[in-house]
Amino acid sequence: MAQNEVNNNKKIWYLAWTLIIVGALVAAVQASRDKGPSVTWRVVSMDGHRAQSVPVNSSNIDLALGVFDDEGYVLPSGVQYPADSPVAAAAQVLMDAQHRLGPLKEVIGHSASMLMNDRDNPDLPLGDLFADALRAYGSRYFKVPMDFAITNFGGIRVPLPKGDVTMEDISSMFPFKNYVCWAKMKGSSLMTLFEQLAQTKAFQATSGATIRVRNHQLESVLIGGEPVDPDKVYNVTTIDFLLDGGDKINIGALSEDVVLTHVLLKEVMLDFVKGCEARGEVICGQGDGRVIMEED
């Protein structure tokens, strides 16, 4: 029995050394192979500099995309292509579409900077801006002061651009049919909602509250600068998507009552942008620390 055990141990050691040697040989072969050319990436702004084109709006389609004359298609840079060329054919399709979409190119406002959300940061520049607009809109629409507003930051699909803001920008930001609603929630239910949100990686876009979270545990909440009264009924502007399971949020089940509307979120943003433009205001926004999530 002892001799058999020795023989078995030798076999195991032989197998182990064989595997080590084979692995070393494979690694050496792979290391010696030609890995191909080294590639360095760089970012190039898509500013139309090659064709000398500019961003399209409702009044500059020809200037932005070029024109057709008797000899063919002419780029804004002056480069000309024959009328029967593939470039001219593609340009015709593009220009026809732009004319039909002209109303979407209308400039309705101006932004001082590009605003966007960072999913890894609960302090959302664009989300904060829109949540404030949503709460203000809800107060006017329902004719009741709204204490709090919440919407999902994932529903804002693209950033707000710097400079001209068009109808198309707003439609792209809010492509979904999410509708404004009014939820009446007791303070105790609001605290349940905040505790649920604290467990997530990133908070949603909110307005009217100051929230502190540590290690995914809710530390403090102030609404309107005051501690939450568990027995008070708070007026909350939100969206129907969050009423029954959207982003795993169930505001409807936590509410005393809910009032639905047919107002789309993009209408709220259009109202805000046009209001700023009418007052001669350039849109500005930045995170303000209303939600802080920390980990030890």
Tab-separated table of C-alpha atoms in Angstrom:
chain	number	residue	atom	x	y	z
A	1	MET	CA	0.000	0.000	0.000
A	2	ALA	CA	2.846	2.382	0.892
A	3	GLN	CA	4.578	1.787	-2.467
A	4	ASN	CA	1.313	2.416	-4.353
A	5	GLU	CA	0.847	5.678	-2.486
A	6	VAL	CA	4.386	6.777	-3.410
A	7	ASN	CA	3.767	5.933	-7.056
A	8	ASN	CA	0.497	7.886	-7.055
A	9	ASN	CA	2.215	10.932	-5.546
A	10	LYS	CA	4.907	10.764	-8.240
A	11	LYS	CA	2.234	10.704	-10.951
A	12	ILE	CA	0.550	13.767	-9.450
A	13	TRP	CA	3.844	15.669	-9.326
A	14	TYR	CA	4.702	14.676	-12.923
A	15	LEU	CA	1.275	15.906	-14.071
A	16	ALA	CA	1.614	19.183	-12.166
A	17	TRP	CA	5.066	19.905	-13.617
A	18	THR	CA	3.858	19.001	-17.097
A	19	LEU	CA	0.984	21.507	-16.807
A	20	ILE	CA	3.353	24.222	-15.550
A	21	ILE	CA	5.792	23.659	-18.436
A	22	VAL	CA	2.983	23.638	-21.045
A	23	GLY	CA	1.502	26.825	-19.585
A	24	ALA	CA	4.904	28.548	-19.707
A	25	LEU	CA	5.394	27.509	-23.338
A	26	VAL	CA	1.937	28.807	-24.330
A	27	ALA	CA	2.609	32.128	-22.599
A	28	ALA	CA	5.970	32.435	-24.362
A	29	VAL	CA	4.403	31.770	-27.771
A	30	GLN	CA	1.627	34.323	-27.190
A	31	ALA	CA	4.133	36.925	-26.028
A	32	SER	CA	6.228	36.423	-29.174
A	33	ARG	CA	3.334	36.903	-31.579
A	34	ASP	CA	2.886	40.154	-33.477
A	35	LYS	CA	0.175	42.050	-31.654
A	36	GLY	CA	-0.410	44.423	-34.527
A	37	PRO	CA	-0.064	48.181	-34.661
A	38	SER	CA	-0.554	50.337	-31.601
A	39	VAL	CA	-3.637	52.571	-31.812
A	40	THR	CA	-4.028	55.919	-30.109
A	41	TRP	CA	-7.529	57.416	-29.990
A	42	ARG	CA	-8.267	61.097	-30.005
A	43	VAL	CA	-11.508	63.034	-29.768
A	44	VAL	CA	-12.454	65.143	-32.778
A	45	SER	CA	-15.277	67.638	-32.450
A	46	MET	CA	-18.072	67.084	-34.987
A	47	ASP	CA	-18.324	70.759	-35.830
A	48	GLY	CA	-18.740	70.569	-39.588
A	49	HIS	CA	-15.376	72.230	-40.223
A	50	ARG	CA	-14.636	70.134	-43.316
A	51	ALA	CA	-17.781	71.280	-45.116
A	52	GLN	CA	-17.960	74.640	-43.272
A	53	SER	CA	-21.486	73.751	-42.200
A	54	VAL	CA	-23.202	75.062	-39.078
A	55	PRO	CA	-25.899	73.585	-36.806
A	56	VAL	CA	-29.272	73.457	-38.521
A	57	ASN	CA	-32.197	75.524	-37.300
A	58	SER	CA	-35.507	76.575	-38.820
A	59	SER	CA	-34.079	79.611	-40.623
A	60	ASN	CA	-30.681	78.460	-41.937
A	61	ILE	CA	-31.232	75.080	-43.613
A	62	ASP	CA	-29.693	76.163	-46.930
A	63	LEU	CA	-26.747	77.826	-45.211
A	64	ALA	CA	-26.168	74.836	-42.964
A	65	LEU	CA	-26.539	72.045	-45.509
A	66	GLY	CA	-25.726	73.697	-48.821
A	67	VAL	CA	-27.811	74.375	-51.929
A	68	PHE	CA	-28.675	72.881	-55.315
A	69	ASP	CA	-28.027	74.906	-58.456
A	70	ASP	CA	-28.166	74.148	-62.195
A	71	GLU	CA	-24.979	72.080	-62.052
A	72	GLY	CA	-25.586	70.033	-58.934
A	73	TYR	CA	-25.144	70.170	-55.185
A	74	VAL	CA	-22.926	72.802	-53.552
A	75	LEU	CA	-21.644	72.446	-49.999
A	76	PRO	CA	-21.421	75.534	-47.741
A	77	SER	CA	-17.649	75.341	-48.342
A	78	GLY	CA	-18.192	75.804	-52.091
A	79	VAL	CA	-17.306	72.238	-53.079
A	80	GLN	CA	-19.656	71.061	-55.820
A	81	TYR	CA	-20.945	67.586	-56.703
A	82	PRO	CA	-22.772	66.557	-59.890
A	83	ALA	CA	-26.534	66.299	-59.627
A	84	ASP	CA	-26.408	62.551	-60.335
A	85	SER	CA	-23.737	61.820	-57.718
A	86	PRO	CA	-24.404	59.718	-54.573
A	87	VAL	CA	-23.453	62.734	-52.435
A	88	ALA	CA	-26.087	64.900	-54.111
A	89	ALA	CA	-28.710	62.175	-53.729
A	90	ALA	CA	-27.974	61.808	-50.023
A	91	ALA	CA	-27.992	65.583	-49.559
A	92	GLN	CA	-31.388	65.847	-51.238
A	93	VAL	CA	-32.901	63.292	-48.892
A	94	LEU	CA	-31.385	65.057	-45.888
A	95	MET	CA	-32.512	68.510	-46.996
A	96	ASP	CA	-36.051	67.337	-47.737
A	97	ALA	CA	-36.280	65.842	-44.263
A	98	GLN	CA	-34.941	69.020	-42.653
A	99	HIS	CA	-37.549	71.170	-44.373
A	100	ARG	CA	-40.325	68.913	-43.154
A	101	LEU	CA	-38.845	68.995	-39.655
A	102	GLY	CA	-38.364	72.751	-39.769
A	103	PRO	CA	-40.610	73.517	-36.757
A	104	LEU	CA	-38.462	71.248	-34.564
A	105	LYS	CA	-35.416	73.387	-35.433
A	106	GLU	CA	-36.987	76.497	-33.930
A	107	VAL	CA	-34.741	78.057	-31.281
A	108	ILE	CA	-36.817	78.485	-28.122
A	109	GLY	CA	-34.165	79.282	-25.522
A	110	HIS	CA	-30.501	79.528	-24.640
A	111	SER	CA	-28.327	77.683	-22.128
A	112	ALA	CA	-25.118	78.961	-20.555
A	113	SER	CA	-23.573	75.483	-20.551
A	114	MET	CA	-24.314	71.896	-21.406
A	115	LEU	CA	-26.237	70.283	-18.550
A	116	MET	CA	-26.283	66.549	-17.988
A	117	ASN	CA	-26.689	63.925	-15.296
A	118	ASP	CA	-23.981	61.691	-13.867
A	119	ARG	CA	-25.396	58.335	-12.779
A	120	ASP	CA	-22.597	57.930	-10.239
A	121	ASN	CA	-23.333	61.294	-8.609
A	122	PRO	CA	-26.668	61.944	-6.840
A	123	ASP	CA	-26.181	65.706	-7.240
A	124	LEU	CA	-27.696	65.983	-10.721
A	125	PRO	CA	-27.233	69.327	-12.556
A	126	LEU	CA	-29.923	68.643	-15.158
A	127	GLY	CA	-32.078	66.538	-12.860
A	128	ASP	CA	-32.098	69.244	-10.178
A	129	LEU	CA	-33.030	71.892	-12.744
A	130	PHE	CA	-35.881	69.860	-14.171
A	131	ALA	CA	-37.199	68.711	-10.778
A	132	ASP	CA	-37.409	72.375	-9.727
A	133	ALA	CA	-39.273	73.168	-12.959
A	134	LEU	CA	-41.608	70.224	-12.347
A	135	ARG	CA	-42.437	71.342	-8.801
A	136	ALA	CA	-43.083	74.920	-9.936
A	137	TYR	CA	-45.257	73.688	-12.811
A	138	GLY	CA	-47.230	71.433	-10.459
A	139	SER	CA	-47.907	74.324	-8.083
A	140	ARG	CA	-49.303	76.413	-10.943
A	141	TYR	CA	-51.220	73.614	-12.637
A	142	PHE	CA	-52.874	72.153	-9.535
A	143	LYS	CA	-53.201	75.589	-7.870
A	144	VAL	CA	-51.733	74.100	-4.673
A	145	PRO	CA	-48.189	74.717	-3.384
A	146	MET	CA	-46.153	71.579	-4.020
A	147	ASP	CA	-43.901	70.563	-1.134
A	148	PHE	CA	-41.795	68.110	-3.062
A	149	ALA	CA	-41.169	66.791	-6.581
A	150	ILE	CA	-39.530	63.629	-7.818
A	151	THR	CA	-38.891	62.262	-11.287
A	152	ASN	CA	-36.548	59.587	-12.597
A	153	PHE	CA	-33.271	60.949	-13.942
A	154	GLY	CA	-33.150	58.045	-16.427
A	155	GLY	CA	-36.172	59.529	-18.186
A	156	ILE	CA	-34.062	62.515	-19.245
A	157	ARG	CA	-32.394	60.861	-22.208
A	158	VAL	CA	-29.958	63.478	-23.525
A	159	PRO	CA	-28.196	66.561	-22.105
A	160	LEU	CA	-29.444	70.106	-22.483
A	161	PRO	CA	-27.038	71.632	-25.024
A	162	LYS	CA	-24.970	74.750	-24.574
A	163	GLY	CA	-26.129	77.732	-26.624
A	164	ASP	CA	-29.266	77.475	-28.743
A	165	VAL	CA	-31.985	75.185	-27.389
A	166	THR	CA	-34.470	73.939	-29.983
A	167	MET	CA	-37.792	72.141	-29.905
A	168	GLU	CA	-35.925	69.085	-31.159
A	169	ASP	CA	-33.610	69.182	-28.128
A	170	ILE	CA	-36.564	69.038	-25.746
A	171	SER	CA	-38.285	66.256	-27.695
A	172	SER	CA	-35.044	64.263	-27.574
A	173	MET	CA	-34.677	64.847	-23.836
A	174	PHE	CA	-38.156	63.511	-23.086
A	175	PRO	CA	-39.086	60.930	-25.746
A	176	PHE	CA	-41.350	58.889	-23.466
A	177	LYS	CA	-45.031	59.462	-22.732
A	178	ASN	CA	-44.617	60.151	-19.035
A	179	TYR	CA	-47.369	62.291	-17.543
A	180	VAL	CA	-47.395	64.742	-14.647
A	181	CYS	CA	-49.398	63.744	-11.573
A	182	TRP	CA	-50.084	64.935	-8.028
A	183	ALA	CA	-49.600	62.503	-5.152
A	184	LYS	CA	-50.783	63.280	-1.635
A	185	MET	CA	-48.430	61.502	0.746
A	186	LYS	CA	-48.203	61.357	4.514
A	187	GLY	CA	-44.821	62.191	5.980
A	188	SER	CA	-44.385	58.627	7.204
A	189	SER	CA	-44.902	57.337	3.651
A	190	LEU	CA	-42.464	59.896	2.273
A	191	MET	CA	-39.861	58.658	4.738
A	192	THR	CA	-40.472	55.106	3.490
A	193	LEU	CA	-39.832	56.341	-0.054
A	194	PHE	CA	-36.620	58.096	1.008
A	195	GLU	CA	-35.405	54.982	2.820
A	196	GLN	CA	-36.004	52.931	-0.333
A	197	LEU	CA	-34.117	55.465	-2.468
A	198	ALA	CA	-31.223	55.470	-0.009
A	199	GLN	CA	-30.678	51.773	-0.770
A	200	THR	CA	-30.078	52.481	-4.454
A	201	LYS	CA	-26.787	53.374	-6.124
A	202	ALA	CA	-28.033	56.779	-7.275
A	203	PHE	CA	-30.890	58.934	-6.067
A	204	GLN	CA	-33.602	60.163	-8.417
A	205	ALA	CA	-34.077	63.833	-9.359
A	206	THR	CA	-35.815	65.691	-6.533
A	207	SER	CA	-36.889	69.195	-5.539
A	208	GLY	CA	-37.930	70.678	-2.226
A	209	ALA	CA	-35.938	68.364	0.039
A	210	THR	CA	-32.442	68.177	1.492
A	211	ILE	CA	-31.391	64.551	1.916
A	212	ARG	CA	-28.349	62.978	3.568
A	213	VAL	CA	-27.452	59.297	3.162
A	214	ARG	CA	-24.500	57.396	4.624
A	215	ASN	CA	-23.665	53.806	3.761
A	216	HIS	CA	-27.078	53.546	2.050
A	217	GLN	CA	-28.827	54.424	5.287
A	218	LEU	CA	-30.994	57.531	5.511
A	219	GLU	CA	-29.469	59.997	7.974
A	220	SER	CA	-31.685	63.057	7.603
A	221	VAL	CA	-34.404	64.625	5.479
A	222	LEU	CA	-35.673	68.196	5.480
A	223	ILE	CA	-38.618	69.314	3.366
A	224	GLY	CA	-38.858	73.041	2.967
A	225	GLY	CA	-36.075	73.295	5.559
A	226	GLU	CA	-38.128	71.477	8.197
A	227	PRO	CA	-38.031	67.900	9.535
A	228	VAL	CA	-40.647	65.622	8.033
A	229	ASP	CA	-43.884	65.453	10.058
A	230	PRO	CA	-45.026	61.819	9.883
A	231	ASP	CA	-48.720	62.794	10.186
A	232	LYS	CA	-48.739	65.711	7.737
A	233	VAL	CA	-49.994	65.148	4.188
A	234	TYR	CA	-47.484	66.524	1.687
A	235	ASN	CA	-48.218	67.579	-1.890
A	236	VAL	CA	-45.871	65.826	-4.291
A	237	THR	CA	-45.525	66.417	-8.021
A	238	THR	CA	-44.300	63.305	-9.788
A	239	ILE	CA	-44.908	61.226	-12.927
A	240	ASP	CA	-47.146	58.266	-13.645
A	241	PHE	CA	-44.122	56.084	-14.451
A	242	LEU	CA	-43.157	56.112	-10.760
A	243	LEU	CA	-46.626	55.311	-9.435
A	244	ASP	CA	-46.585	51.570	-9.929
A	245	GLY	CA	-43.144	50.046	-10.228
A	246	GLY	CA	-41.196	52.234	-12.647
A	247	ASP	CA	-37.528	52.111	-11.569
A	248	LYS	CA	-38.809	49.905	-8.700
A	249	ILE	CA	-40.646	52.874	-7.154
A	250	ASN	CA	-44.287	52.584	-6.070
A	251	ILE	CA	-45.433	56.063	-5.121
A	252	GLY	CA	-49.060	55.150	-5.824
A	253	ALA	CA	-49.106	52.510	-3.087
A	254	LEU	CA	-47.625	55.024	-0.619
A	255	SER	CA	-50.113	57.799	-1.424
A	256	GLU	CA	-53.378	58.837	0.193
A	257	ASP	CA	-54.645	60.056	-3.192
A	258	VAL	CA	-53.329	60.587	-6.721
A	259	VAL	CA	-54.481	63.059	-9.383
A	260	LEU	CA	-53.508	62.212	-12.959
A	261	THR	CA	-53.106	64.605	-15.895
A	262	HIS	CA	-52.471	64.454	-19.644
A	263	VAL	CA	-49.476	66.798	-19.398
A	264	LEU	CA	-46.322	65.252	-20.843
A	265	LEU	CA	-42.946	65.894	-19.215
A	266	LYS	CA	-41.635	67.553	-22.364
A	267	GLU	CA	-44.436	70.131	-22.040
A	268	VAL	CA	-43.138	71.022	-18.587
A	269	MET	CA	-39.624	71.557	-19.958
A	270	LEU	CA	-40.940	73.534	-22.944
A	271	ASP	CA	-42.850	75.772	-20.546
A	272	PHE	CA	-39.716	76.318	-18.477
A	273	VAL	CA	-37.391	77.045	-21.424
A	274	LYS	CA	-39.850	79.372	-23.149
A	275	GLY	CA	-40.486	81.156	-19.867
A	276	CYS	CA	-36.765	81.802	-19.411
A	277	GLU	CA	-36.490	83.103	-22.972
A	278	ALA	CA	-39.502	85.402	-22.540
A	279	ARG	CA	-37.864	86.927	-19.460
A	280	GLY	CA	-34.550	87.296	-21.275
A	281	GLU	CA	-32.890	84.724	-19.023
A	282	VAL	CA	-30.170	82.298	-20.083
A	283	ILE	CA	-30.691	78.869	-18.533
A	284	CYS	CA	-28.138	78.079	-15.826
A	285	GLY	CA	-27.909	75.012	-13.655
A	286	GLN	CA	-25.558	73.106	-11.397
A	287	GLY	CA	-25.660	70.592	-8.588
A	288	ASP	CA	-26.420	72.262	-5.268
A	289	GLY	CA	-25.896	69.482	-2.727
A	290	ARG	CA	-29.574	68.773	-2.137
A	291	VAL	CA	-28.777	65.032	-2.086
A	292	ILE	CA	-25.548	63.785	-0.532
A	293	MET	CA	-24.716	60.071	-0.468
A	294	GLU	CA	-21.534	59.093	1.369
A	295	GLU	CA	-19.825	55.863	2.269
A	296	ASP	CA	-17.234	55.223	5.003
